[in-house]
C-alpha positions in Angstrom: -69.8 29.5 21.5 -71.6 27.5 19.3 -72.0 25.9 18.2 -74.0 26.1 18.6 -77.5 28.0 18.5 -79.8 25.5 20.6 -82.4 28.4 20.6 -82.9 32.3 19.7 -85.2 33.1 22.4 -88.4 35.1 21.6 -88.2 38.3 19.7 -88.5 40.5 23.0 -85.6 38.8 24.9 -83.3 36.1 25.7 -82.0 32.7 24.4 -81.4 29.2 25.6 -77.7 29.1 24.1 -74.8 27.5 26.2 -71.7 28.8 25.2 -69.5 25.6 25.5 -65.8 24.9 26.4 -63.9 22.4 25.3 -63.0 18.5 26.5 -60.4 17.0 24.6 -61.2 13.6 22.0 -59.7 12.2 19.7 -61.5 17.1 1.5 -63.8 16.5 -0.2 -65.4 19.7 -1.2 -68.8 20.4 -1.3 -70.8 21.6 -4.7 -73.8 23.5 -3.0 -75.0 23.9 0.4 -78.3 21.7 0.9 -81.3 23.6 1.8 -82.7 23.5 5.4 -85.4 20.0 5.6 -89.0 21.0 4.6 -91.4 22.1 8.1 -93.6 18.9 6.8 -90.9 16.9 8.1 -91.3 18.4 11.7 -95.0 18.2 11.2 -95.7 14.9 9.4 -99.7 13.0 8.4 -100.8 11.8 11.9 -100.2 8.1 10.0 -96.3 8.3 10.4 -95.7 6.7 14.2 -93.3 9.7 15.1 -96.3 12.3 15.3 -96.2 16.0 15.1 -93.3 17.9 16.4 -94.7 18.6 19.3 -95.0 14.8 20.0 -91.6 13.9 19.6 -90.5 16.8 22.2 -92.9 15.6 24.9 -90.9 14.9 27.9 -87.9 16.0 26.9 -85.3 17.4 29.4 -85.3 21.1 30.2 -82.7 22.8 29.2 -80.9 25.7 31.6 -81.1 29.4 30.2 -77.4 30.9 30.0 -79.1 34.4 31.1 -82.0 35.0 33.0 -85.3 36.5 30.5 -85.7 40.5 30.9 -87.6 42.8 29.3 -86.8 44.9 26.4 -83.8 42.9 26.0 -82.9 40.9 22.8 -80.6 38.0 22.3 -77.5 38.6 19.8 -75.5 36.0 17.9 -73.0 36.3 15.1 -72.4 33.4 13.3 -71.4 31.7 10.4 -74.1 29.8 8.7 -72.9 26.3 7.9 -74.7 23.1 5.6 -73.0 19.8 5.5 -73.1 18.3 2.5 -74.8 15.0 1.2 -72.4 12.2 1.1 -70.5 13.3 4.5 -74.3 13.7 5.7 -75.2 10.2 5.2 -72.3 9.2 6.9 -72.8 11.2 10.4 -76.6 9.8 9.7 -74.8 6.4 10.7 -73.0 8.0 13.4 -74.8 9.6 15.0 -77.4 6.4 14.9 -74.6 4.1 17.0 -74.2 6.8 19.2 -77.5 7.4 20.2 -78.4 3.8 21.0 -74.7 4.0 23.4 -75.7 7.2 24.8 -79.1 7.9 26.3 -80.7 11.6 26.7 -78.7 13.1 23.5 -81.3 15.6 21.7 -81.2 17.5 18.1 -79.3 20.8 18.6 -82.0 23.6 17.5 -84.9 21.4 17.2 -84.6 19.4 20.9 -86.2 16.6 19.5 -84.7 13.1 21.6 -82.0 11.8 18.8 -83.2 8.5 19.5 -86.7 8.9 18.4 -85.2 10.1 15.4 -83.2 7.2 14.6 -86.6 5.6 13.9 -86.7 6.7 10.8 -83.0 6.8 8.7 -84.1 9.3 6.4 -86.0 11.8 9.1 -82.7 11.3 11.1 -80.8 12.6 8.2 -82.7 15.3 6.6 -84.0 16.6 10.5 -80.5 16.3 12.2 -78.3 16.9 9.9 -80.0 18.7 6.7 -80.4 21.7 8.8 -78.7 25.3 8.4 -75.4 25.1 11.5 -73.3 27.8 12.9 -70.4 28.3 13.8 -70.2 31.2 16.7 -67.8 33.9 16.1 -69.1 35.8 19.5 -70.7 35.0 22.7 -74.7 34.6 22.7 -75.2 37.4 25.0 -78.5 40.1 25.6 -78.4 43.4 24.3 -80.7 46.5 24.7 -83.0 47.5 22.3 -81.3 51.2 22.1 -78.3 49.2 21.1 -79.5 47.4 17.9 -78.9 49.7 15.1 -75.2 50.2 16.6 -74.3 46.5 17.2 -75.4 46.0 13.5 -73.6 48.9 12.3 -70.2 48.5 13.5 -70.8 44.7 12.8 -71.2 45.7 9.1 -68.1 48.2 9.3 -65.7 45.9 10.8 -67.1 42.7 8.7 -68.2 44.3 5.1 -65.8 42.7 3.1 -64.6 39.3 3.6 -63.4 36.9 0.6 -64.5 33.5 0.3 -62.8 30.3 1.9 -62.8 26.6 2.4 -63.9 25.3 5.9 -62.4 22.1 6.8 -64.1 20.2 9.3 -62.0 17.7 10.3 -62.3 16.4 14.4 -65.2 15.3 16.1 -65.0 17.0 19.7 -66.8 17.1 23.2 -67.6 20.4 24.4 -69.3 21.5 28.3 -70.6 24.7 28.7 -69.4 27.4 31.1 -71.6 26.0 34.2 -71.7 22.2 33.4 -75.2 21.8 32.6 -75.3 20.4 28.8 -72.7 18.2 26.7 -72.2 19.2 23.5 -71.2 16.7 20.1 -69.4 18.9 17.6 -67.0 18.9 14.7 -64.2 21.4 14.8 -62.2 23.6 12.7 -58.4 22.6 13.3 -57.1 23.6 10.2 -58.6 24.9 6.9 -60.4 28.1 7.4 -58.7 28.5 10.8 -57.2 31.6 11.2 -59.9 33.5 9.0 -62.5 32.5 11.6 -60.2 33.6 14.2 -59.8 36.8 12.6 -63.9 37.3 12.4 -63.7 36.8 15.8 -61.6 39.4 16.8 -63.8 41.8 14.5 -66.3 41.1 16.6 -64.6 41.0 20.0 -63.8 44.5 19.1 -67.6 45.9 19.0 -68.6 43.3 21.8 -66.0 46.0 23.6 -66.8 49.0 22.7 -70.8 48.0 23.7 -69.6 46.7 27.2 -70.6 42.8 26.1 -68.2 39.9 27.3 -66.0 38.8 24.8 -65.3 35.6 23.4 -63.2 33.1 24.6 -59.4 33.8 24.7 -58.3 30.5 22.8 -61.2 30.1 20.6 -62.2 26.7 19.1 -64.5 27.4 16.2 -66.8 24.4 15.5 -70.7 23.3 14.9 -72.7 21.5 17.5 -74.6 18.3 16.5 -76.3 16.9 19.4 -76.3 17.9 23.3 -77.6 16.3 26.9 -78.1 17.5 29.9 -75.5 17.7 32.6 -71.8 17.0 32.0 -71.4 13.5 30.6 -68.0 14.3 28.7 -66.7 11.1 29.6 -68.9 8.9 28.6 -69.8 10.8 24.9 -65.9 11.3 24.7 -65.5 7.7 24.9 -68.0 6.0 22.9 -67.4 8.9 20.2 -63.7 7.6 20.1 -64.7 4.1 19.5 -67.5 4.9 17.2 -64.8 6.7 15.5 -62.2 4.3 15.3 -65.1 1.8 13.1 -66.7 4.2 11.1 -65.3 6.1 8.0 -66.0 9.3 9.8 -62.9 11.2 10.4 -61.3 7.8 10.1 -58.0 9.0 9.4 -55.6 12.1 10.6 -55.6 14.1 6.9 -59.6 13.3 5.9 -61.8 16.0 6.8 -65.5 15.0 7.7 -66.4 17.1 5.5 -65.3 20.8 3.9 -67.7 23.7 3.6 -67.3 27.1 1.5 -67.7 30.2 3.7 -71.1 31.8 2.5 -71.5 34.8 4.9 -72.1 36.3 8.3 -75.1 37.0 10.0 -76.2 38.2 12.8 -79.7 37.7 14.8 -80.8 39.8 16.9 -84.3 38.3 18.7 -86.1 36.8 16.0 -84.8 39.3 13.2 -81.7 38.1 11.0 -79.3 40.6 9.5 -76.9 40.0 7.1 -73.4 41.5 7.7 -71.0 40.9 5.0 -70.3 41.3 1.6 -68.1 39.3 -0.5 -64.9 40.5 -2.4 -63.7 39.4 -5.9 -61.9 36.4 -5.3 
């Protein structure tokens, strides 16, 4: 799924995205969605002690391609873009700051920057973790042939043109493994609010997956946006500490609070490096 786009690939080929299954844990809505954090931030004066970008992702652990780089192929993935708003933001900032100094080797989804060089730095840790564009996956990262592009996006746009807008609720925090147990993933999920829409985008899309011979998405799907991931499967653990850190922190703090609530804004698809967009909106 998704939640998870950890990486597009290059514009000739594949991507590093793990589409993850589930392990089981444990409204306020939003104005406007918060644009993505300024590239200074990723790039900051050589004074700041975290360094340049490519200084914070020194070392970090490899990550495990979910299909093997070929040429003239180009990674697909439909998604829903996703911002979380401030106050909930600020909030998973704090979260996500106890749970990195309980759980070593957790890394920025997108960015694979170590979370707890981050946490350095309150306000990087918020604006770079969290004030970032998400997705929610409505269809399995998978490659497709160049020959295929214009169709994909086509019958994309056909089956998706016109979608009305809706309130996302997300309301658990949730441990997810990929298909081959190499990464962990932290994510919030959609268990009620905006539920059965996503389901149904899904199936929109399962239904041109088919007729281009793609694997389909997971029967039972659990629509949701991926904060932070490690290597390996260390479900237990995160499932764990996320549960307690839960327990003493307003996040998700009680069965009826969402974490936060999103309007739906849109489909897109990318397609190597290129984005297209695939629906349009209907009077409400």
């Amino acid at each position: 799924m998704d939640a998870l786009k950890a990486s597009y690939g290059d514009a000739s080929s594949d991507s590093d995205i793990d589409d993850p299954t589930p392990v089981n844990m444990g409204s306020r809505r939003s104005p406007m969605p918060l644009p993505p954090p300024p590239l200074s931030l990723l790039n900051p004066p050589t004074s700041n002690p975290l360094g340049t970008l490519d200084r914070l992702q020194t070392g970090q652990a490899s990550r495990v391609r979910s299909f093997p780089h070929v040429d003239g192929n180009y990674a697909l993935h439909v998604y829903i873009p996703v911002y979380i708003p401030s106050i909930p933001m600020k909030e998973l900032t704090l979260f996500l700051k106890r749970i990195s100094s309980l759980v070593p080797g957790l890394h920025v989804v997108d960015i694979d920057v170590p979370l707890n060089i981050l946490c350095k730095d309150d306000l990087k840790l918020e604006q770079v973790a969290l004030g970032r564009e998400f997705h929610i996956s409505l269809g399995r990262t998978v490659p497709i042939r160049v020959h295929q592009i214009d169709s994909v996006v086509a019958m994309l746009r056909q089956k998706l043109q016109f979608q009305k807008r809706y309130w996302i609720d997300f309301s658990k925090l949730q441990v997810f493994v990929n298909d081959d147990r190499t990464r962990t993933f932290l994510s919030i999920e959609v268990i009620t609010g905006g539920l059965a829409e996503i389901k149904r985008q899904i199936h929109a899309v399962n239904e041109v997956y088919r007729l281009h011979m793609l694997p389909e998405f997971y029967k039972d799907p659990r629509p949701h946006i991926s904060l932070a991931w490690a290597l390996g499967d260390i479900s237990d653990s995160l499932q764990r500490v996320a549960e307690e850190e839960m327990q003493r922190s307003n996040v998700g703090g009680s069965a009826q609070k969402c974490i936060f609530t999103s309007k739906f804004n849109g489909i897109e698809c990318k397609i190597g490096k290129k984005t297209y967009k695939i629906c349009k909106f209907q009077d409400e």
